[in-house]
Each structure stands twice: as structure tokens, then as C-alpha cells.
Amino acid sequence: MSQMGDRPNLPVSAARIAQDIDALAAITEPGRPWTRRAFSTLHLEGRAWLTERFRAAGLETRIDASGNLIGRRAGRKPGSGTLMLGSHSDTVPDGGRFDGIAGVVAALEVARSLADAGIELNHDLEIVDFLAEEVSIFGVSCIGSRGMAGVRPPEWLERQADGMTLSQGLVAAGGSENSGPPRRNIKVFLELHIEQGPVLATEKRDIGIVTAISGIARIEIVVEGRADHAGTTPMGARRDALVAASKLVLGIEHLATDLSRQPRHFAATVGEFAMLPNAANVVPSNVRLLVDIRSELREDLDTFAAALSELCTSVAKGDHADISLRQISDAPAVRMDTGIGTMLAGAVERLGGSHRQLASGAGHDAAFLARISRAAMIFIPCLNGRSHAPEELAENDDIAFGAAVLFETVRALDRQISGRDV
Ligand code: GLV
Ligand code: MN
Ligand code: MN
């Protein structure tokens, strides 16, 4: 992994990156690191801190209609378009010490280092903290980047959680329920992220050049049984929603394991599970599951969805339960820009690092930015590939190296995208 001693001095400050990541990560639910979920008071607190840091870097800040925090540095040639860098500052519960914030802080450091070096770009530069990249309390993810790309489903606004609608949550975050038209002036979007898998750490490579981001679909399943007395209702006379739901969980694992044997990425997880009334002496009457499906190929996702539907029909029949399925999101796999990938690889080599290409099994805001601009991502290693867990750890030198790669690439893109390209 990190071989900083072999490299020339970097054009960014590793110390400033460490300071900012530590300070932002420390804005966490106490006793539950590293938790700063979108739409919480803590997330707003993190945003207020970031806003100050953006301003201290000389950036002009605003929150756009989709609830994204943006810091802007005007370019020399007004109307040339925007080079955008960033990631997200929200976290999953109990995880996210680096997931998201490494990319936001690295982007901020690029802006600071350009200013320190007195480098003016032709293009406007925007640093962005997207709203709610992780699956939020509303059961949906990438809310800010979907909004910016003009593809946030309008029906999502009515989704409810914690006594509010998504529409109200957006307003509380400083956005609006009308995300407006898709942004059209972004020329390039670059995102740095921890890999969240073991490849770079195992192979001791500095940077992953992301080739594609897996498709992600989420299916909500509601199992309705019947509440009854747990002591008196005979075993054969129950409609136990939890028993039926358990068969679904095992069936999903089985189907996904089969599909994952192909030489391409496939994974499915029941990550959310809630049951009612959740009392020791009552037969469970209602279970809600949220299934998260990742697939490099559309066909695999379709095969899985069809098999899941059949499984639900057969469990409903065998267990006398009512089972309903609803697909609540469906984002296709997205390829990253290969030309920018080559430029990123060139920057890694000039800075004395090693790289390889990688597909992402995780979802990222870059997948939505790719709909409205050229988009590319780099991964940096993380310890043992662990992520979405309290143990998530990335070496600061590795983040700084990634930030230096972004710095070099932004400068090259600013020169390359000019004249009639703009
Ligand atoms: C984002 O972290 C995802 O769910 O892949
Ligand atoms: Mn992330
Ligand atoms: Mn994440």
C-alpha cells in the first residue's frame, strides 16, 4: 500500500486532510461511532462544520435545490463549465469513518492546494457534499445526486420516516421539494472513495481506477400473518409472519449465492428487517424486509427478481401468509469515462504510484453524475477491505496520494477541455 517515501513531494497537504477527516468523523452519535445519518441533527452539524471549512478555503457556498452542499471557486473563463469533485458526508449506522468523507475532504484539499499554489483554472471548480448517498431513513439512497441529475423519482417525496416526509426532510436540509432541471454545465465529475473491498490492500496497489459501478435495485417485501396468543395457539394453526419471512431470507441467500458463481459481480442482502408486534408472547403478525441487490448485468438482476417472486408465491401458499413485493429503486450499472480513467492512471504513474482497474460493487453518487457529465472515480485501499463497519480504516497517506492524483487530473482536464470541447 503506502510507499510515500518513494514518491516526490505531493502537491497537497496530508496533515490538513488528517485534521479535517478526524474533526468531521468526530461529529458522530456518541457511543456509536461513526454515525452521522442524513436528515439527522448531527448531519446538519457536520454540514455546518464543512460549510465553514469550504469558506475558509475561499469557496463560495450554497445548498442547491436537491440538498447538496456546494463550494465554488470561479474560473478564469466564465461560461466554460464546471469541473466538480466530491462525495458524501452522511454515513450508515455504526460505519462511515472514511466512507464518503475521504472523498469530500480530498476534494476540498484539491481546492485549497490550487489556491495555495496560486493556480487559477479556466473552468469553475465545485466541491460537493451530496445529500443522503447512503440508504437513508426513507429507504432510498443517492437522493442529492439523483436530484442533481434530474432522475429522483417524484413519488419518493411522499416517503415517510421519523415523523416527516422526504419532502420535509429536503427542506430541513436546505433544499426544496422541486429539484429543478438537471444540471447541464458540469463538464467532469471526479470522486475519490475508499475501495470498501480487499483488492487494493491485498495487491498492495495505491489506486483503483473504477471501470464501472454495479447496478443496484431494492425490493421491499411485506409479509402479513396473524397475531395470536403464543401460548395457546396450536403450532399447526398459526400464520406466523416471521417464520414465513425467515424462509424468504434463506431463499434469497440461496438464489444470490447461485448467481454469484458467475464470473461477474452479483450480491443480494436482506439488510433491513422489522417485525410487529415484536413481543415474546405474540405470534408475529407483520414483517418488512428490504432486499438490496447488486448486479453487474441486467439479466442477472431480472433472473433474481423473477425467482424471488416465485419464492414469495410458494412461501405465501405454504405458510398461509400474504406477501407483497414492491421494487422501490432500480439503478442500472454505469460505466465510468475511459478517457478520464487513462488520465487518472497517468497521474498515478507521474506521482510514483501503482494502479489497477476495478469494478465497484458499492453504489456511488458518480453513477448519477455520469448521466449529466463525464464521470470517473478512483479508489484508495482500506484496511482488510472492511467498510460499513466501525473498524473501517484508511491510511491518511493513501488518501493524500489519492487527493494528489485528483489535483493533477483536474489541472490536466482544465487544460484539455477547452476551445470547442467546452
Ligand atoms: C453505498 O455505500 C452502497 O450502498 O453501496
Ligand atoms: Mn460512500
Ligand atoms: Mn457507504
Coordinates of C-alpha atoms and ligand atoms in Angstrom, one line a residue:
M1 CA 0.0 0.0 0.0
S2 CA 1.5 3.3 1.1
Q3 CA 5.1 3.8 -0.1
M4 CA 5.2 7.6 0.5
G5 CA 8.9 7.5 0.9
D6 CA 9.4 6.5 -2.8
R7 CA 7.3 9.4 -4.0
P8 CA 8.1 13.0 -4.8
N9 CA 6.5 15.7 -2.5
L10 CA 2.8 15.8 -3.1
P11 CA 1.1 18.9 -4.2
V12 CA -1.5 18.6 -1.4
S13 CA -1.2 18.6 2.4
A14 CA -1.6 15.2 4.1
A15 CA -1.7 17.0 7.5
R16 CA -4.7 19.1 6.6
I17 CA -6.5 16.1 5.2
A18 CA -5.9 14.2 8.5
Q19 CA -7.1 17.1 10.6
D20 CA -10.3 17.5 8.6
I21 CA -11.2 13.8 8.5
D22 CA -10.7 13.4 12.2
A23 CA -12.7 16.5 13.0
L24 CA -15.6 15.6 10.7
A25 CA -15.6 11.9 11.8
A26 CA -15.8 13.1 15.4
I27 CA -19.2 14.6 14.7
T28 CA -20.8 11.2 15.5
E29 CA -23.6 9.8 17.7
P30 CA -21.8 9.4 21.0
G31 CA -21.1 5.8 21.9
R32 CA -21.9 4.8 18.3
P33 CA -19.1 5.7 16.0
W34 CA -19.2 6.6 13.2
T35 CA -22.8 7.5 12.8
R36 CA -24.0 10.7 11.1
R37 CA -27.1 9.8 9.2
A38 CA -28.7 12.0 6.6
F39 CA -31.6 14.1 7.9
S40 CA -30.4 14.0 11.5
T41 CA -29.3 17.0 13.6
L42 CA -25.8 15.6 13.6
H43 CA -25.7 15.6 9.8
L44 CA -26.7 19.3 9.8
E45 CA -24.0 19.9 12.4
G46 CA -21.4 18.2 10.1
R47 CA -22.7 20.3 7.2
A48 CA -22.3 23.5 9.2
W49 CA -18.7 22.5 10.0
L50 CA -18.0 21.6 6.4
T51 CA -19.5 24.9 5.2
E52 CA -17.0 26.8 7.4
R53 CA -14.2 24.7 6.1
F54 CA -15.3 25.4 2.5
R55 CA -15.5 29.1 3.2
A56 CA -12.1 29.1 4.9
A57 CA -10.7 27.7 1.6
G58 CA -12.1 30.7 -0.2
L59 CA -15.1 28.8 -1.7
E60 CA -18.5 30.4 -2.1
T61 CA -21.0 28.1 -0.5
R62 CA -24.6 27.2 -1.3
I63 CA -27.1 24.4 -0.9
D64 CA -28.7 23.5 -4.1
A65 CA -32.4 22.6 -4.6
S66 CA -31.5 18.9 -4.2
G67 CA -30.0 19.5 -0.8
N68 CA -26.3 19.2 -1.9
L69 CA -23.7 21.4 -0.2
I70 CA -21.6 23.1 -2.9
G71 CA -18.4 25.2 -2.5
R72 CA -17.5 27.1 -5.7
R73 CA -14.3 28.8 -7.0
A74 CA -14.9 30.8 -10.1
G75 CA -12.7 30.0 -13.2
R76 CA -10.9 32.5 -15.4
K77 CA -13.2 31.9 -18.3
P78 CA -16.8 32.5 -17.3
G79 CA -19.3 30.2 -19.1
S80 CA -16.6 27.5 -19.6
G81 CA -18.5 25.0 -17.5
T82 CA -17.7 23.3 -14.2
L83 CA -15.2 20.7 -13.0
M84 CA -16.9 19.0 -10.0
L85 CA -15.2 17.0 -7.3
G86 CA -16.8 15.4 -4.2
S87 CA -18.6 12.6 -2.4
H88 CA -20.9 12.5 0.7
S89 CA -20.8 13.2 4.4
D90 CA -23.7 11.1 5.5
T91 CA -23.0 7.6 7.0
V92 CA -24.6 4.2 7.5
P93 CA -25.4 3.4 11.2
D94 CA -22.1 2.5 13.0
G95 CA -19.9 2.9 10.0
G96 CA -18.6 5.7 7.8
R97 CA -15.4 6.9 9.4
F98 CA -14.0 7.3 5.8
D99 CA -16.8 6.2 3.5
G100 CA -17.8 9.4 1.9
I101 CA -15.9 11.9 3.9
A102 CA -12.5 10.9 2.5
G103 CA -13.8 12.0 -0.9
V104 CA -15.3 15.3 0.3
V105 CA -12.1 16.2 2.3
A106 CA -9.8 15.2 -0.6
A107 CA -11.9 17.3 -2.9
L108 CA -11.7 20.3 -0.5
E109 CA -7.9 19.8 -0.2
V110 CA -7.6 20.0 -4.0
A111 CA -9.3 23.4 -3.9
R112 CA -7.1 24.6 -1.1
S113 CA -3.9 23.4 -2.8
L114 CA -4.8 25.1 -6.0
A115 CA -5.4 28.3 -4.1
D116 CA -2.1 27.9 -2.2
A117 CA -0.2 27.4 -5.4
G118 CA -1.9 30.4 -6.9
I119 CA -3.3 28.3 -9.7
E120 CA -6.3 29.7 -11.5
L121 CA -8.4 27.3 -13.6
N122 CA -10.2 28.2 -16.7
H123 CA -13.3 26.3 -15.5
D124 CA -15.3 26.9 -12.4
L125 CA -14.4 24.3 -9.7
E126 CA -17.2 23.0 -7.5
I127 CA -16.6 20.8 -4.4
V128 CA -19.8 18.9 -3.4
D129 CA -21.1 17.0 -0.4
F130 CA -24.1 15.1 -1.9
L131 CA -27.2 14.6 0.3
A132 CA -28.0 11.1 1.5
E133 CA -25.8 8.9 -0.6
E134 CA -26.4 6.0 1.9
V135 CA -29.7 4.3 2.2
S136 CA -31.5 6.9 4.3
I137 CA -34.3 6.7 6.8
F138 CA -36.6 7.0 3.8
G139 CA -35.3 3.6 2.5
V140 CA -33.7 5.3 -0.6
S141 CA -30.2 6.4 -1.5
C142 CA -28.2 9.0 -3.6
I143 CA -31.1 11.4 -3.1
G144 CA -28.9 14.5 -3.8
S145 CA -27.1 13.2 -6.8
R146 CA -30.3 11.8 -8.3
G147 CA -31.8 15.2 -7.8
M148 CA -28.9 17.0 -9.5
A149 CA -29.2 14.6 -12.5
G150 CA -32.9 15.2 -12.6
V151 CA -33.8 11.5 -12.0
R152 CA -35.1 11.5 -8.4
P153 CA -38.5 9.8 -8.7
P154 CA -41.2 12.3 -7.8
E155 CA -43.1 9.7 -5.7
W156 CA -40.2 9.5 -3.3
L157 CA -41.2 12.9 -1.9
E158 CA -44.1 11.3 0.0
R159 CA -42.0 8.6 1.7
Q160 CA -42.3 8.9 5.4
A161 CA -39.8 8.3 8.3
D162 CA -39.3 9.7 11.8
G163 CA -42.5 11.7 11.6
M164 CA -41.6 13.6 8.4
T165 CA -41.9 13.2 4.6
L166 CA -38.8 13.2 2.4
S167 CA -40.1 16.5 1.0
Q168 CA -40.0 18.0 4.5
G169 CA -36.5 16.4 5.1
L170 CA -35.2 18.1 1.9
V171 CA -36.5 21.5 3.0
A172 CA -34.9 20.9 6.5
A173 CA -31.6 20.1 4.8
G174 CA -31.8 23.5 2.9
G175 CA -33.1 22.1 -0.4
S176 CA -36.5 22.1 -1.9
E177 CA -39.1 19.6 -3.0
N178 CA -38.6 20.7 -6.5
S179 CA -35.1 19.7 -7.5
G180 CA -35.3 21.7 -10.7
P181 CA -33.9 20.7 -14.1
P182 CA -30.8 18.5 -14.4
R183 CA -27.5 20.4 -14.2
R184 CA -26.2 20.8 -17.7
N185 CA -22.9 22.8 -17.1
I186 CA -20.9 20.1 -15.4
K187 CA -18.1 19.0 -17.8
V188 CA -16.5 16.4 -15.5
F189 CA -17.2 14.8 -12.1
L190 CA -14.4 13.1 -10.2
E191 CA -14.9 11.1 -6.9
L192 CA -12.3 9.6 -4.6
H193 CA -13.6 6.8 -2.3
I194 CA -12.2 4.1 -0.2
E195 CA -12.4 0.8 -2.0
Q196 CA -14.7 -0.9 0.6
G197 CA -13.2 -4.3 -0.6
P198 CA -9.9 -6.1 -0.2
V199 CA -8.3 -6.0 -3.7
L200 CA -6.0 -2.9 -3.4
A201 CA -4.9 -3.8 0.1
T202 CA -4.2 -7.4 -0.9
E203 CA -2.3 -6.5 -4.0
K204 CA -0.6 -3.5 -2.4
R205 CA -1.7 -1.1 -5.1
D206 CA -2.2 2.6 -4.4
I207 CA -5.1 3.4 -6.6
G208 CA -8.1 1.6 -8.2
I209 CA -9.3 3.2 -11.5
V210 CA -13.0 2.4 -11.4
T211 CA -14.3 0.9 -14.6
A212 CA -18.0 0.6 -13.7
I213 CA -20.4 0.8 -10.8
S214 CA -22.8 -2.1 -10.3
G215 CA -26.5 -1.7 -10.8
I216 CA -28.5 -1.5 -7.5
A217 CA -32.1 -2.4 -7.0
R218 CA -34.0 -2.5 -3.8
I219 CA -37.2 -4.6 -3.2
E220 CA -39.4 -4.2 -0.2
I221 CA -41.3 -7.3 0.9
V222 CA -44.1 -7.1 3.4
V223 CA -45.3 -10.4 5.0
E224 CA -48.7 -10.3 6.7
G225 CA -49.6 -13.2 9.0
R226 CA -51.9 -13.0 12.0
A227 CA -51.2 -12.0 15.6
D228 CA -52.3 -14.8 18.1
H229 CA -51.5 -15.9 21.6
A230 CA -48.1 -17.5 21.7
G231 CA -49.0 -19.9 24.5
T232 CA -52.4 -21.2 23.4
T233 CA -52.5 -21.2 19.5
P234 CA -51.6 -24.7 18.3
M235 CA -48.5 -25.0 16.3
G236 CA -50.3 -26.1 13.2
A237 CA -52.9 -23.3 13.4
R238 CA -50.7 -20.3 13.1
R239 CA -50.0 -17.7 10.4
D240 CA -46.6 -16.7 11.7
A241 CA -45.2 -13.8 9.6
L242 CA -41.6 -14.3 11.0
V243 CA -41.5 -17.9 10.1
A244 CA -42.5 -17.1 6.5
A245 CA -40.1 -14.2 6.4
S246 CA -37.2 -16.4 7.6
K247 CA -37.8 -18.8 4.7
L248 CA -37.6 -15.8 2.4
V249 CA -34.2 -14.7 3.9
L250 CA -32.7 -18.1 3.5
G251 CA -34.2 -18.4 0.0
I252 CA -32.7 -15.0 -1.0
E253 CA -29.3 -16.1 0.3
H254 CA -29.5 -19.3 -1.8
L255 CA -30.6 -17.6 -5.0
A256 CA -27.9 -14.9 -4.6
T257 CA -25.2 -17.5 -3.9
D258 CA -26.0 -19.3 -7.1
L259 CA -25.9 -16.2 -9.2
S260 CA -22.7 -15.0 -7.6
R261 CA -20.9 -18.1 -9.0
Q262 CA -20.8 -16.4 -12.4
P263 CA -17.6 -14.6 -13.4
R264 CA -19.3 -11.2 -12.8
H265 CA -20.5 -9.3 -9.7
F266 CA -23.7 -10.3 -8.1
A267 CA -24.8 -10.0 -4.4
A268 CA -28.1 -9.7 -2.6
T269 CA -28.7 -8.9 1.1
V270 CA -31.6 -8.6 3.4
G271 CA -30.2 -5.6 5.3
E272 CA -33.4 -4.2 6.8
F273 CA -35.8 -6.3 8.8
A274 CA -38.6 -5.2 11.1
M275 CA -41.4 -7.1 12.7
L276 CA -44.6 -6.5 14.6
P277 CA -45.7 -6.6 17.3
N278 CA -42.2 -7.9 18.4
A279 CA -43.4 -9.2 21.7
A280 CA -42.4 -12.6 23.3
N281 CA -45.9 -13.9 23.8
V282 CA -47.5 -12.9 20.5
V283 CA -47.2 -14.8 17.2
P284 CA -45.6 -12.3 14.8
S285 CA -48.2 -10.6 12.5
N286 CA -46.2 -8.5 10.2
V287 CA -42.6 -8.4 8.8
R288 CA -41.0 -5.9 6.5
L289 CA -37.8 -6.8 4.6
L290 CA -35.7 -4.6 2.4
V291 CA -33.6 -6.6 -0.1
D292 CA -30.5 -4.9 -1.6
I293 CA -29.4 -6.4 -4.9
R294 CA -26.1 -5.5 -6.7
S295 CA -25.6 -6.7 -10.3
E296 CA -23.1 -6.0 -13.0
L297 CA -25.5 -7.5 -15.6
R298 CA -29.2 -6.5 -16.0
E299 CA -30.0 -10.2 -16.9
D300 CA -28.8 -11.5 -13.6
L301 CA -31.0 -8.9 -11.8
D302 CA -34.0 -9.9 -13.8
T303 CA -33.4 -13.6 -13.2
F304 CA -33.1 -12.9 -9.5
A305 CA -36.3 -10.8 -9.4
A306 CA -38.3 -13.5 -11.2
A307 CA -37.0 -16.2 -8.9
L308 CA -37.8 -14.1 -5.8
S309 CA -41.3 -13.5 -7.0
E310 CA -41.8 -17.3 -7.4
L311 CA -40.3 -17.9 -3.9
C312 CA -42.7 -15.4 -2.4
T313 CA -45.7 -17.1 -4.1
S314 CA -44.7 -20.5 -2.8
V315 CA -43.9 -19.4 0.8
A316 CA -47.2 -17.4 0.9
K317 CA -49.0 -20.6 0.0
G318 CA -47.2 -22.9 2.3
D319 CA -47.3 -20.6 5.3
H320 CA -50.8 -19.0 4.8
A321 CA -49.3 -15.6 4.7
D322 CA -50.0 -12.6 2.4
I323 CA -46.7 -11.5 0.8
S324 CA -46.4 -8.3 -1.3
L325 CA -43.3 -7.2 -3.2
R326 CA -42.5 -3.7 -4.4
Q327 CA -39.4 -2.6 -6.2
I328 CA -38.6 0.8 -4.7
S329 CA -35.4 1.6 -6.6
D330 CA -33.6 0.4 -9.7
A331 CA -30.4 2.0 -10.8
P332 CA -28.6 0.3 -13.8
A333 CA -24.9 -0.5 -13.9
V334 CA -22.9 2.5 -15.1
R335 CA -19.6 2.6 -16.9
M336 CA -17.1 5.3 -16.0
D337 CA -15.4 7.6 -18.5
T338 CA -12.4 5.7 -20.0
G339 CA -10.6 8.7 -21.3
I340 CA -10.5 10.2 -17.8
G341 CA -9.6 6.8 -16.4
T342 CA -6.5 6.9 -18.6
M343 CA -5.6 10.4 -17.4
L344 CA -6.1 9.3 -13.8
A345 CA -3.8 6.4 -14.4
G346 CA -1.2 8.7 -16.0
A347 CA -1.3 11.0 -12.9
V348 CA -0.8 8.0 -10.6
E349 CA 2.3 7.0 -12.6
R350 CA 3.7 10.5 -12.6
L351 CA 3.3 10.7 -8.9
G352 CA 5.2 7.4 -8.5
G353 CA 2.3 5.1 -7.5
S354 CA 0.7 1.9 -8.7
H355 CA -2.8 1.3 -10.0
R356 CA -5.2 -1.3 -11.4
Q357 CA -8.7 -1.2 -12.9
L358 CA -11.6 -2.3 -10.6
A359 CA -15.4 -2.5 -10.9
S360 CA -17.3 -1.2 -7.9
G361 CA -19.8 -3.4 -6.1
A362 CA -20.8 -0.4 -4.0
G363 CA -23.0 2.3 -5.2
H364 CA -21.8 5.9 -5.6
D365 CA -23.0 9.4 -6.5
A366 CA -20.7 9.2 -9.6
A367 CA -23.3 6.7 -11.1
F368 CA -25.8 9.5 -11.3
L369 CA -23.4 12.3 -12.2
A370 CA -22.5 10.1 -15.2
R371 CA -25.9 10.9 -16.6
I372 CA -25.2 14.6 -16.9
S373 CA -21.4 14.8 -17.3
R374 CA -18.3 12.8 -17.9
A375 CA -17.7 10.9 -14.6
A376 CA -14.8 9.0 -13.2
M377 CA -13.7 7.6 -9.8
I378 CA -10.6 6.4 -8.0
F379 CA -10.5 4.0 -5.1
I380 CA -7.9 4.1 -2.3
P381 CA -7.1 1.0 -0.2
C382 CA -8.9 0.4 3.1
L383 CA -7.7 -2.0 5.9
N384 CA -8.7 -5.6 5.2
G385 CA -11.3 -4.3 2.8
R386 CA -13.7 -3.6 5.7
S387 CA -16.3 -0.9 5.3
H388 CA -19.8 -0.1 6.6
A389 CA -18.5 -1.2 10.0
P390 CA -16.9 0.6 12.9
E391 CA -13.5 -0.9 12.1
E392 CA -13.3 0.9 8.7
L393 CA -9.9 2.4 8.3
A394 CA -7.9 4.1 5.6
E395 CA -4.3 5.4 5.9
N396 CA -4.1 9.1 5.7
D397 CA -1.1 8.9 3.3
D398 CA -3.2 6.9 1.0
I399 CA -6.0 9.5 1.0
A400 CA -3.4 12.2 0.4
F401 CA -2.0 10.3 -2.5
G402 CA -5.4 10.0 -4.0
A403 CA -6.0 13.7 -3.5
A404 CA -2.8 14.4 -5.3
V405 CA -4.0 12.3 -8.2
L406 CA -7.2 14.4 -8.3
F407 CA -5.2 17.6 -8.2
E408 CA -3.0 16.6 -11.1
T409 CA -6.0 15.3 -13.1
V410 CA -8.1 18.5 -12.5
R411 CA -5.2 20.6 -13.9
A412 CA -4.8 18.3 -16.9
L413 CA -8.5 18.3 -17.6
D414 CA -8.7 22.1 -17.2
R415 CA -6.1 22.4 -19.9
Q416 CA -7.5 19.6 -22.1
I417 CA -11.2 20.6 -22.1
S418 CA -11.0 23.9 -23.8
G419 CA -12.0 25.6 -27.0
R420 CA -14.6 23.8 -28.9
D421 CA -14.8 21.0 -26.3
V422 CA -16.4 23.3 -23.8
Ligands
GLV1 C1 -23.3 2.7 -0.6 O1 -22.5 2.7 0.3 C2 -23.8 1.5 -1.0 O2 -24.8 1.1 -0.5 O3 -23.2 0.8 -1.9
MN2 MN -19.9 6.0 0.1
MN3 MN -21.5 3.6 2.1

